Coordinates of C-alpha atoms in Angstrom, one line a residue:
X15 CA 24.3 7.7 -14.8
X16 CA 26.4 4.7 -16.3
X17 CA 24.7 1.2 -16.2
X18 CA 27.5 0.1 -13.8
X19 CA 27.5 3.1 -11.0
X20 CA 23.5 1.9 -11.0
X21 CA 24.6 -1.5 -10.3
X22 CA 27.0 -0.6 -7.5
X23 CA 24.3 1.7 -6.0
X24 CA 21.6 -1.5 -5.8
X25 CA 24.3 -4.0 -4.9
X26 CA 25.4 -1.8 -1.9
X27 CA 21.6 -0.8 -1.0
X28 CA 20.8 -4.7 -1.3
X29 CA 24.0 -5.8 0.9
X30 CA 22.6 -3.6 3.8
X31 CA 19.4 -5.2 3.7
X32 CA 20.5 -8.5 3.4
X33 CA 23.0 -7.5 6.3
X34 CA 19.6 -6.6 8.4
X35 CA 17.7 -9.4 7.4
X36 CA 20.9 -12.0 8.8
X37 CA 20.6 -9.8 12.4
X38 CA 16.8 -10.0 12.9
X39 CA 16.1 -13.8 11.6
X40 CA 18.9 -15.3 14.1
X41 CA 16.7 -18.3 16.3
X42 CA 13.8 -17.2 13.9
X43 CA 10.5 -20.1 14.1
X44 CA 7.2 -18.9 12.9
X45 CA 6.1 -16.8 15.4
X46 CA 9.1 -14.5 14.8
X47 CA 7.9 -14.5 11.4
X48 CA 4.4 -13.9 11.9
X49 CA 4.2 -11.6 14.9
X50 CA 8.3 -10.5 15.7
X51 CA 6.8 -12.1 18.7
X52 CA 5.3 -9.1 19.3
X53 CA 8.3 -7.6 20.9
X54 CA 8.6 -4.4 17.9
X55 CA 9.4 -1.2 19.6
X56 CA 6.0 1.3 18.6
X57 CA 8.2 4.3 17.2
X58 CA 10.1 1.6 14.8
X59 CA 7.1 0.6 13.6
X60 CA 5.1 4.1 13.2
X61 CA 7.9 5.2 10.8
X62 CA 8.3 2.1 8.9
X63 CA 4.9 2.7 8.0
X64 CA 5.4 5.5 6.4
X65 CA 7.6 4.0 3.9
X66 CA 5.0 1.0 3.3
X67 CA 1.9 3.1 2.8
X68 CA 3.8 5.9 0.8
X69 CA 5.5 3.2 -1.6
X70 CA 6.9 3.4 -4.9
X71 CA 3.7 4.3 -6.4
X72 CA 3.2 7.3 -4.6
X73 CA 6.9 8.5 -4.7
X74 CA 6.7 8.4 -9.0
X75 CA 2.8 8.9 -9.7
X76 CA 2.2 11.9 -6.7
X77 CA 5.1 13.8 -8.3
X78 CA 3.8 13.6 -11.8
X79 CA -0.3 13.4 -11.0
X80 CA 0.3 17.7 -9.9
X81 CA 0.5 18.5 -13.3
X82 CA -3.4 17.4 -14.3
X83 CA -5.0 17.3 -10.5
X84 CA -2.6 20.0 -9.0
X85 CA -2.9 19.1 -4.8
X86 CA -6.4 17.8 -4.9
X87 CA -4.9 14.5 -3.8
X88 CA -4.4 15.9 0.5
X89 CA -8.1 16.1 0.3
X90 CA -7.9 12.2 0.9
X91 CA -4.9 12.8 2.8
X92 CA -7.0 14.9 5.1
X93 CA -9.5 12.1 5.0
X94 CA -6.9 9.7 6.1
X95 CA -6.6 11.3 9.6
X96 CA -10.1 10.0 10.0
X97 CA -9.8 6.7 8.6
X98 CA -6.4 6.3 11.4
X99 CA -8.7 7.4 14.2
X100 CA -11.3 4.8 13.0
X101 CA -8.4 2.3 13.0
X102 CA -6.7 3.3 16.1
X103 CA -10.1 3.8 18.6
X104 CA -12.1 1.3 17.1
X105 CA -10.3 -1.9 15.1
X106 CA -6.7 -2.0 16.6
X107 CA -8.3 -2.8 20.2
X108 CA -10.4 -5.4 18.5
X109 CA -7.7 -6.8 17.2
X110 CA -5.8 -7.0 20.2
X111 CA -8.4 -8.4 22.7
X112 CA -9.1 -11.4 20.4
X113 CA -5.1 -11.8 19.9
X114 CA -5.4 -12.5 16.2
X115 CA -2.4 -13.2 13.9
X116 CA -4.6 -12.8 11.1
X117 CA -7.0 -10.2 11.1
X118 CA -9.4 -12.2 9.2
X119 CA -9.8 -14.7 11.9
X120 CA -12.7 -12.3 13.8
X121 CA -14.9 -13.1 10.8
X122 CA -14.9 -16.5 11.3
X123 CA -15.7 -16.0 15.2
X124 CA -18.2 -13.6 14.2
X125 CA -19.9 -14.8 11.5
X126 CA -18.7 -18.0 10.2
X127 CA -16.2 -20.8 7.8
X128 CA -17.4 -18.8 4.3
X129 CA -16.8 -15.1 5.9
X130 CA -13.9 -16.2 7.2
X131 CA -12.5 -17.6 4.1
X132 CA -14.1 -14.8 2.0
X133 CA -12.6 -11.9 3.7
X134 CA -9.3 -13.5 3.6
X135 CA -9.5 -14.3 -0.4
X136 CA -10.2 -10.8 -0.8
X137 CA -6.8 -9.7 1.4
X138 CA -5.0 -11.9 -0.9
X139 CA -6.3 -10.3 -4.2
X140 CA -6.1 -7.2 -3.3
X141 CA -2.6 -7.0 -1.7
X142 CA -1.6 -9.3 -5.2
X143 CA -3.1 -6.6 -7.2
X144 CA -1.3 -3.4 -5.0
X145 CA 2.1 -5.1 -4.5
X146 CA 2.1 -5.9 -8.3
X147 CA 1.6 -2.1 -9.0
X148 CA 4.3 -1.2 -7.2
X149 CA 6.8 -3.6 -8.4
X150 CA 5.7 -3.1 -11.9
X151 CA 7.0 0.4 -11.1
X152 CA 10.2 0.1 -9.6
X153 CA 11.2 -2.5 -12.3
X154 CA 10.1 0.1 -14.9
X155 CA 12.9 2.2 -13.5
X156 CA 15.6 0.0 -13.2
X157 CA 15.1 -1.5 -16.4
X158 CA 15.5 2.1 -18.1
X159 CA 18.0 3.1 -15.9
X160 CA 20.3 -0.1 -16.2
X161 CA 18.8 -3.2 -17.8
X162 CA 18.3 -1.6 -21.0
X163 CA 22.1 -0.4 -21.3
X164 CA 22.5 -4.1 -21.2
X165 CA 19.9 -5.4 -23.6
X166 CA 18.4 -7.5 -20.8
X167 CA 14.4 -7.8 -20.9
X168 CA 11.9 -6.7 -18.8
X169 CA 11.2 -9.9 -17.8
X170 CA 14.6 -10.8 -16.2
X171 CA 14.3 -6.9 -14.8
X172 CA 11.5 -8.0 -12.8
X173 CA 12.5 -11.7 -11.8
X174 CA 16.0 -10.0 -10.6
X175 CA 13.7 -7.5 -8.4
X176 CA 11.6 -10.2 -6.9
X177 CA 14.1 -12.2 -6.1
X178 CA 16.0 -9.9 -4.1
X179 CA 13.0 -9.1 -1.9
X180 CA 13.0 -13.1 -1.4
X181 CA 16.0 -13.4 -0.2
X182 CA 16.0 -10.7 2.4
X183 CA 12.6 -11.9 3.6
X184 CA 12.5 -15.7 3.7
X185 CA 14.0 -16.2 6.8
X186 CA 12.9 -13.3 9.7
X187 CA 9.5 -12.6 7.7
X188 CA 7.7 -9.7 9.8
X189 CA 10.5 -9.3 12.5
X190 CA 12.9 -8.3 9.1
X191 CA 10.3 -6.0 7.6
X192 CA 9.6 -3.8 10.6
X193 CA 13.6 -2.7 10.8
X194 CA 14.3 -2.9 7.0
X195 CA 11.2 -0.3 6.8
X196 CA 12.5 2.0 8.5
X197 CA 15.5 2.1 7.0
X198 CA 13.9 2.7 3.5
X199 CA 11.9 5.3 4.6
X200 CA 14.7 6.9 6.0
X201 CA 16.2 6.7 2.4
X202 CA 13.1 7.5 0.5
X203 CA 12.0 10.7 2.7
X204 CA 15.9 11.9 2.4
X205 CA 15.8 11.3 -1.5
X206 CA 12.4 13.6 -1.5
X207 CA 14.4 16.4 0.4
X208 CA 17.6 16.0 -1.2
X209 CA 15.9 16.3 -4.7
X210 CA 13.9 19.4 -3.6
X211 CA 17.1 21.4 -2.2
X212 CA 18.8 20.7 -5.6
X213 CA 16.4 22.5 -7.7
X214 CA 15.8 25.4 -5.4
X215 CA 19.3 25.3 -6.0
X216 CA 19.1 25.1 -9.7
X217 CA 16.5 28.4 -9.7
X218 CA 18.3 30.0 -7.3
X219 CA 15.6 30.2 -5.0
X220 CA 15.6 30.9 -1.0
X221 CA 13.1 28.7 1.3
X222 CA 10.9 31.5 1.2
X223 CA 11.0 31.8 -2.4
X224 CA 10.4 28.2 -3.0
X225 CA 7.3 28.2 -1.0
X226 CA 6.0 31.4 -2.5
X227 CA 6.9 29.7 -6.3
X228 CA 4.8 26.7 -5.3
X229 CA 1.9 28.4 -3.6
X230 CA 1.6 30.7 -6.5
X231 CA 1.7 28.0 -9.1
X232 CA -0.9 26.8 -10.9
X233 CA -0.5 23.3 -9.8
X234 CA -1.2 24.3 -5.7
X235 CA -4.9 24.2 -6.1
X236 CA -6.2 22.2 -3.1
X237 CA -9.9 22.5 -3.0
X238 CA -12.6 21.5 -5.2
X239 CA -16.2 22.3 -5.1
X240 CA -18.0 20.7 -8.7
X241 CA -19.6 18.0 -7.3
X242 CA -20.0 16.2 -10.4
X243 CA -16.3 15.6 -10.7
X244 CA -14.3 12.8 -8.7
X245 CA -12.2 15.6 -7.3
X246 CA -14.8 17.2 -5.0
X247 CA -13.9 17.9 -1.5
X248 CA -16.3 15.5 0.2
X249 CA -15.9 12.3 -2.4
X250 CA -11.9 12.9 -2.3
X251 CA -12.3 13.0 2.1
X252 CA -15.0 10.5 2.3
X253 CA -12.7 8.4 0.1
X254 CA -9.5 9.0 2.0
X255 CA -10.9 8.3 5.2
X256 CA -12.4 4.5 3.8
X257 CA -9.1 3.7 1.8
X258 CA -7.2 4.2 4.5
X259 CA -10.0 2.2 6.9
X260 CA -9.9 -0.8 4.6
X261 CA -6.1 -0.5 3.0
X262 CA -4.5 0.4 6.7
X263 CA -7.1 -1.0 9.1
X264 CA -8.5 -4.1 7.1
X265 CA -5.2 -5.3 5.3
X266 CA -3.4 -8.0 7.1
X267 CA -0.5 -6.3 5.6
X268 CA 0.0 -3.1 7.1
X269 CA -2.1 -4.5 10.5
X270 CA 0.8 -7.5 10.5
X271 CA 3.2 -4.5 11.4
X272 CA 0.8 -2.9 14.2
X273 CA 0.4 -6.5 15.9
X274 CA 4.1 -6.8 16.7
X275 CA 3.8 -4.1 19.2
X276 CA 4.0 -5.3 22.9
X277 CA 0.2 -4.1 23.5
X278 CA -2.4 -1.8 22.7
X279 CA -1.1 1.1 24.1
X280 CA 2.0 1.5 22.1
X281 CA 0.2 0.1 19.1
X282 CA -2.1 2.6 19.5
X283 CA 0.8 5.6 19.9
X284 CA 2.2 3.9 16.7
X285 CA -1.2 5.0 14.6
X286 CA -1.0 8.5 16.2
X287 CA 2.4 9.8 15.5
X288 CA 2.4 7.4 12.0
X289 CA -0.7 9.3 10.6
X290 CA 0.5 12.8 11.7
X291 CA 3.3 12.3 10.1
X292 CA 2.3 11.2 6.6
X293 CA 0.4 14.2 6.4
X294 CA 3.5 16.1 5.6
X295 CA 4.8 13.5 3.9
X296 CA 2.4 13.6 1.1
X297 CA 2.6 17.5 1.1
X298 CA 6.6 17.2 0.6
X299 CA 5.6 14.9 -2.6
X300 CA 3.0 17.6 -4.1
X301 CA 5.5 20.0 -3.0
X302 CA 8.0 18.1 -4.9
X303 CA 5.7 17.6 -7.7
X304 CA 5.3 21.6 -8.4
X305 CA 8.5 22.1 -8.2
X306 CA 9.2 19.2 -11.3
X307 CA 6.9 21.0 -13.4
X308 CA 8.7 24.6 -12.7
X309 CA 12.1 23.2 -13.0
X310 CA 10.7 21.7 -16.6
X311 CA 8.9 25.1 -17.7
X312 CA 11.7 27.3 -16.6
X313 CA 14.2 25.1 -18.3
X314 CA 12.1 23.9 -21.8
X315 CA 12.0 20.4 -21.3
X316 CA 8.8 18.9 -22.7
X317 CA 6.5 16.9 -20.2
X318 CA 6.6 13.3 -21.3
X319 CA 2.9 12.1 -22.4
X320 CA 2.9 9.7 -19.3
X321 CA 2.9 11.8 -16.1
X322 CA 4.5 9.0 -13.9
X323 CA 7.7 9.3 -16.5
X324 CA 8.5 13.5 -15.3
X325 CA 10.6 12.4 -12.0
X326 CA 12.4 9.6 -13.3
X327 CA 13.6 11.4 -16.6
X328 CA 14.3 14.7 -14.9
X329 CA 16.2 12.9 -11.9
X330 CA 18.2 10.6 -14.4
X331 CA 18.8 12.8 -17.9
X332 CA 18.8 16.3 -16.3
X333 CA 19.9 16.4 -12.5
X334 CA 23.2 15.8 -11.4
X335 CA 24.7 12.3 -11.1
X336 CA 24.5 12.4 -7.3
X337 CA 20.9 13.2 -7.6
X338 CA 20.8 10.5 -10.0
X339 CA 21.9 8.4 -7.3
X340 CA 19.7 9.7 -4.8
X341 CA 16.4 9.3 -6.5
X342 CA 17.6 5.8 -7.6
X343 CA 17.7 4.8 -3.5
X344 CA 14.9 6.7 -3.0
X345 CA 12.6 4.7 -5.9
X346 CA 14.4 1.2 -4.6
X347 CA 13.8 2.1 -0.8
X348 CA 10.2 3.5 -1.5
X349 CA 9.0 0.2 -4.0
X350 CA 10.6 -2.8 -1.5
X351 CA 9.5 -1.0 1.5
X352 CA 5.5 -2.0 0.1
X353 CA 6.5 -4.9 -1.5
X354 CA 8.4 -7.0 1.1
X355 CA 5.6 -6.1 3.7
X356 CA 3.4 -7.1 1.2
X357 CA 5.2 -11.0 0.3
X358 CA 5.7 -11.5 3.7
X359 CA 1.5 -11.1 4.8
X360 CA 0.5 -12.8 1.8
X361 CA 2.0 -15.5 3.0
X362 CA 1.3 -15.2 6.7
X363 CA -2.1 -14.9 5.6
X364 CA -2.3 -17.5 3.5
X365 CA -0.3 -20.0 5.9
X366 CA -3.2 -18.9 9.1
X367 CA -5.9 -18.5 7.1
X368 CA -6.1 -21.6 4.9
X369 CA -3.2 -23.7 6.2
X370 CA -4.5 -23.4 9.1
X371 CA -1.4 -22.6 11.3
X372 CA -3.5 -21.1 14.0
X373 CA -2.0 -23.2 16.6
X374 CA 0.6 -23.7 19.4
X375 CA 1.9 -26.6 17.7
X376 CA 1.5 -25.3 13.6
X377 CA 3.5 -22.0 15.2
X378 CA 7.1 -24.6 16.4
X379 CA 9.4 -24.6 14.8
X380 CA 9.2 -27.7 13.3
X381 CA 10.6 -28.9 10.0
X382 CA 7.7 -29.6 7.7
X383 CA 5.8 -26.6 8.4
X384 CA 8.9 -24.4 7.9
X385 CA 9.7 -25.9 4.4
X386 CA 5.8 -25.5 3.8
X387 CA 5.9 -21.6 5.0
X388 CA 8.7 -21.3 2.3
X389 CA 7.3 -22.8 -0.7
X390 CA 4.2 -20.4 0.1
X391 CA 6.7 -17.7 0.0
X392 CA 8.1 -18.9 -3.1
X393 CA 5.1 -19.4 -4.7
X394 CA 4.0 -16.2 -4.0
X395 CA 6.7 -14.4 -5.5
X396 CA 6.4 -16.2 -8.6
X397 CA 2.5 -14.8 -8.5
X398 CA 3.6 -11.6 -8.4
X399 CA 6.0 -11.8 -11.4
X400 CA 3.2 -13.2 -13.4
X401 CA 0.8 -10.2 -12.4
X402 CA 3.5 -7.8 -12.8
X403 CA 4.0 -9.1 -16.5
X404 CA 0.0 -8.7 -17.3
X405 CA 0.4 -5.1 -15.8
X406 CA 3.1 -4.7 -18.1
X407 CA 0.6 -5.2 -21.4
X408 CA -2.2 -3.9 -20.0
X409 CA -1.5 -0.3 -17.7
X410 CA -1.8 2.6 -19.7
X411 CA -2.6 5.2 -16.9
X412 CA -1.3 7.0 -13.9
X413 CA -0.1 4.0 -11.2
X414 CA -1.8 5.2 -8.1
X415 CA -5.1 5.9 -10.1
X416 CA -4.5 2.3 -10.8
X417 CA -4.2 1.3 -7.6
X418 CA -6.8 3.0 -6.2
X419 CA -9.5 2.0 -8.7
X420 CA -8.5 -1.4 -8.2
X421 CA -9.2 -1.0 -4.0
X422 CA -12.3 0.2 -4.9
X423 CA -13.7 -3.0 -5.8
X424 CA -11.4 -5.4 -4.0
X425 CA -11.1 -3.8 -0.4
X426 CA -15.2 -2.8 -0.6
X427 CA -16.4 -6.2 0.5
X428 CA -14.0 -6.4 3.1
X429 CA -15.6 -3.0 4.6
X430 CA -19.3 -4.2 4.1
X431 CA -18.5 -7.4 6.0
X432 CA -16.2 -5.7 8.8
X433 CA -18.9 -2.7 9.3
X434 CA -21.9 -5.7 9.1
X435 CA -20.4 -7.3 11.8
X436 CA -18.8 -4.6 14.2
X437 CA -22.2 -2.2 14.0
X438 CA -25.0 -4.9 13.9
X439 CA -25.7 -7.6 16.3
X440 CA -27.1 -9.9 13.3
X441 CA -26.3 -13.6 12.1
X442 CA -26.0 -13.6 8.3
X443 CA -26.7 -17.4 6.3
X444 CA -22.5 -17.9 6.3
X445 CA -23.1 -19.8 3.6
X446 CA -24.1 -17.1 1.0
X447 CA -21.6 -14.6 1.9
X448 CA -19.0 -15.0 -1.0
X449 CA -21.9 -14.7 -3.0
X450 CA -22.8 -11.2 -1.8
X451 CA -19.2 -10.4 -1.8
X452 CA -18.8 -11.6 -5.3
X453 CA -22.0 -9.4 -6.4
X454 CA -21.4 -6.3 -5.0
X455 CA -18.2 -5.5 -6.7
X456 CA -19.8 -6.0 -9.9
X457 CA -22.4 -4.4 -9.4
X458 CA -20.6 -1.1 -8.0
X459 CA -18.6 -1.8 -11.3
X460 CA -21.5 -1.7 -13.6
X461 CA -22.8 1.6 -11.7
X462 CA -19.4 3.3 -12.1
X463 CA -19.6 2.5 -16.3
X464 CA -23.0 4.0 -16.1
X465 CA -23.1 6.8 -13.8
X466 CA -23.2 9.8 -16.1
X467 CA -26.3 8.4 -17.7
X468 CA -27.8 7.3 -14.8
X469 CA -27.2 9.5 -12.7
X470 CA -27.3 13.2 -14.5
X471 CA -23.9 13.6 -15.4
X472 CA -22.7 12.2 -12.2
X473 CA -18.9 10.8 -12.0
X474 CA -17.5 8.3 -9.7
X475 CA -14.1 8.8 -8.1
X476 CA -12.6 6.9 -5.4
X477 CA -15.9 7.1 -3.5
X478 CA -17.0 3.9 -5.8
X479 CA -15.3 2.0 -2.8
X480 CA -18.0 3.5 -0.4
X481 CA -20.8 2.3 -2.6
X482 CA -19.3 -1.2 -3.3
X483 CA -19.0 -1.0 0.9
X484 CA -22.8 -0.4 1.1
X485 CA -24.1 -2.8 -1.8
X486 CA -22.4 -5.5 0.8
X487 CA -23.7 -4.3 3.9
X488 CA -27.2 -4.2 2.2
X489 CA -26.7 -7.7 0.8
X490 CA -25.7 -9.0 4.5
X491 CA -29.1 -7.3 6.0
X492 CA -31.0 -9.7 3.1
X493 CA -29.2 -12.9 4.2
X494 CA -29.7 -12.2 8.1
X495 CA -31.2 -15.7 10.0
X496 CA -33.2 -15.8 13.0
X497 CA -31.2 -16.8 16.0
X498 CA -33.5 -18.5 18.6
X499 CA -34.0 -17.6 21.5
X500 CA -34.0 -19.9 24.6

């Protein structure tokens, strides 16, 4: 593809969005920003979600992570149908009985000031750290599939990408998101299919034929059974069922999007038909992923070193231009629909949670707190550009692993406090929960270095977020107070 038929694909892509975001932020105050004013039709905002919890990371690093784990990865997808029920039965109707805009505001009423701040720190890391990720990932695209035609650095790649994001966002916040979602999962799902069809074309296989290639691969193995690897079947199911408890049900981001729907019911319907759903999604990306490493072995194209690299050079040196174009919407649509989500509840969170707009009055639409909502955006954005820069130096590994590893010790104090409070009836000393919250992590980090040793050859996957979970509960039970009784 030439440098400028890539630049007329994002201009277009970028017009439409902008086009959406002008539609959905007319009359816009805060509480359109914050909550769509919870008017977001269920349905709209199930499939959005797909495209926000699939993301860029998952439709470059699934593809390419079949070649070294095969389809060990729907093990956690299977676990993430119980991790959705969890979220559905048991936090969404929390969530709505309290009326919260932040999540993070049922620690303070439950335990206290510290919690309250604590839990919402931790949102903000963690969703820095994951949105980062995925930008880091979308800009690595662009910047070999256009910027470097044109000598421009990474660093202008990346600031070009944030920017756009701003600019589509800014004004409707959370009422934008939940229609430009769906729109980009719409592209990114289509892209998947599109790319699939063209190299069943390519090997002149039939459906049936397909399937049979994939299932008979080497790369279809599903289950694992050696229990001293990370990819046994109970760590990979325990772990997809708590990952998608604490990066679904306890992230402010992807909770934001269930809290515009007019009640619990629908919101509720939203989780059901959102979760069936990405179950075959993630099987069409393994699917696609076998089928990138057939097309390569069948055609003697050598695997690049870096797994996440196979889609992206097949789709740009090797398919045909309009796949090229495809998989170029496909990687935009899958990266922004993560990252916008993601700018727009750092900044709701950050604005409730320790600006304190958490009232009638802080929610008008009044002058100086929309100019302060915007520089909160703004700086925001240039946060994530920074991170994205240190990722840039520093990643040298498979994105989602990445990701993951990094949720392991920045969501597992969130799901120590949450499960503290929800399944106890104790009063912790407030005061000393960041530092239990601050310890645990560590601690779960320092037991994950060690394990082997320790532990008789024992590895820690993903299931290092369950332990990190339970070092925190266990430090709650230690700071418990007597409540008197009168």
């Amino acid at each position: 593809m030439s440098p400028q038929l890539v630049l007329s694909v994002v201009f277009g892509y970028f017009l439409i969005l902008i086009l959406i975001s002008f539609l959905t932020s007319k009359k816009a105050d805060s509480s359109t920003f914050f909550t769509a004013n919870r008017q977001s039709p269920w349905y709209l905002v199930a499939f959005g979600m797909i495209g926000a919890s699939l993301s860029g990371v998952t439709f470059i690093s699934v593809p390419g992570w079949v070649g070294t784990t095969q389809f060990s990865y729907m093990q956690m997808v299977f676990g993430y149908l119980a991790g959705y029920a969890v979220i559905g039965l048991i936090l969404m109707p929390l969530y709505y009985r309290l009326n919260l805009i932040s999540i993070y505001q049922y620690l303070e009423q439950r335990f206290g000031f510290w919690s309250y701040k604590t839990g919402a720190a931790y949102f903000l890391l963690s969703r820095v750290i994951g949105a980062s990720f995925r930008l880091f990932l979308v800009a690595g695209v662009l910047q070999l599939t256009l910027f470097d035609a044109w000598n421009v650095s990474f660093e202008i790649t990346v600031a070009i990408t944030i920017m756009l994001i701003w600019l589509y966002t800014f004004r409707g916040g959370i009422n934008t998101i939940v229609w430009t979602d769906s729109l980009q999962t719409l592209f990114m799902l289509s892209a998947v299919g599109a790319v699939i069809i063209s190299i069943s074309n390519d090997l002149n296989f039939t459906f049936g034929e397909m399937v049979t290639a994939v299932q008979e691969s080497q790369y279809s193995k599903t289950f694992f059974w050696d229990w001293q690897l990370g990819s046994h079947f109970v760590k990979q199911f325990l772990s997809g069922a708590f990952i998608a408890i604490v990066m679904t049900g306890l992230d402010q981001d992807m909770m934001q999007k269930n809290l515009t729907c007019k009640n619990i019911g629908e919101a509720q319907k939203n989780m059901f038909w959102f979760s069936v759903i990405l179950v075959f999604a993630n099987l069409l990306f393994l699917c696609l992923g076998a089928l990138l490493y057939i097309y390569s072995n069948a055609n003697g194209i050598e695997i690049p070193a870096k797994t996440d690299d196979l889609f992206p050079m097949l789709a740009t040196q090797h398919f045909s231009t309009f796949i090229g174009i495809v998989f170029l919407l496909g990687i935009i649509a899958a990266a922004y629909s993560s990252a916008d989500s993601a700018l727009t509840s750092l900044t709701t969170s950050f604005c409730i949670d320790f600006l304190n707009f958490s009232d009638e009055q802080s929610l008008s639409v009044q002058d100086t707190q929309k100019r302060t909502r915007l520089f909160v955006h703004l700086g925001f954005s240039v946060l994530l550009f920074v991170v994205i820069l240190i990722f840039k130096n520093l990643n040298n590994e498979a994105v989602i692993s990445s990701v993951f590893k990094a949720a392991g010790y920045t969501y597992g104090p969130l799901l120590g406090i949450y499960a503290f409070g929800l399944f106890t009836k104790l009063q912790v000393r407030d005061y000393l929960v960041p530092v239990i919250c601050v310890a645990s992590p560590i601690l779960s980090y320092l037991l994950n270095i060690y394990s082997a040793q320790l532990l008789w050859g024992y590895q820690f996957g993903f299931e290092i977020l369950l332990i990190n979970g339970l070092l925190t509960f266990v430090g709650l039970l230690l700071i418990t107070k007597k409540v008197a009784h009168v």
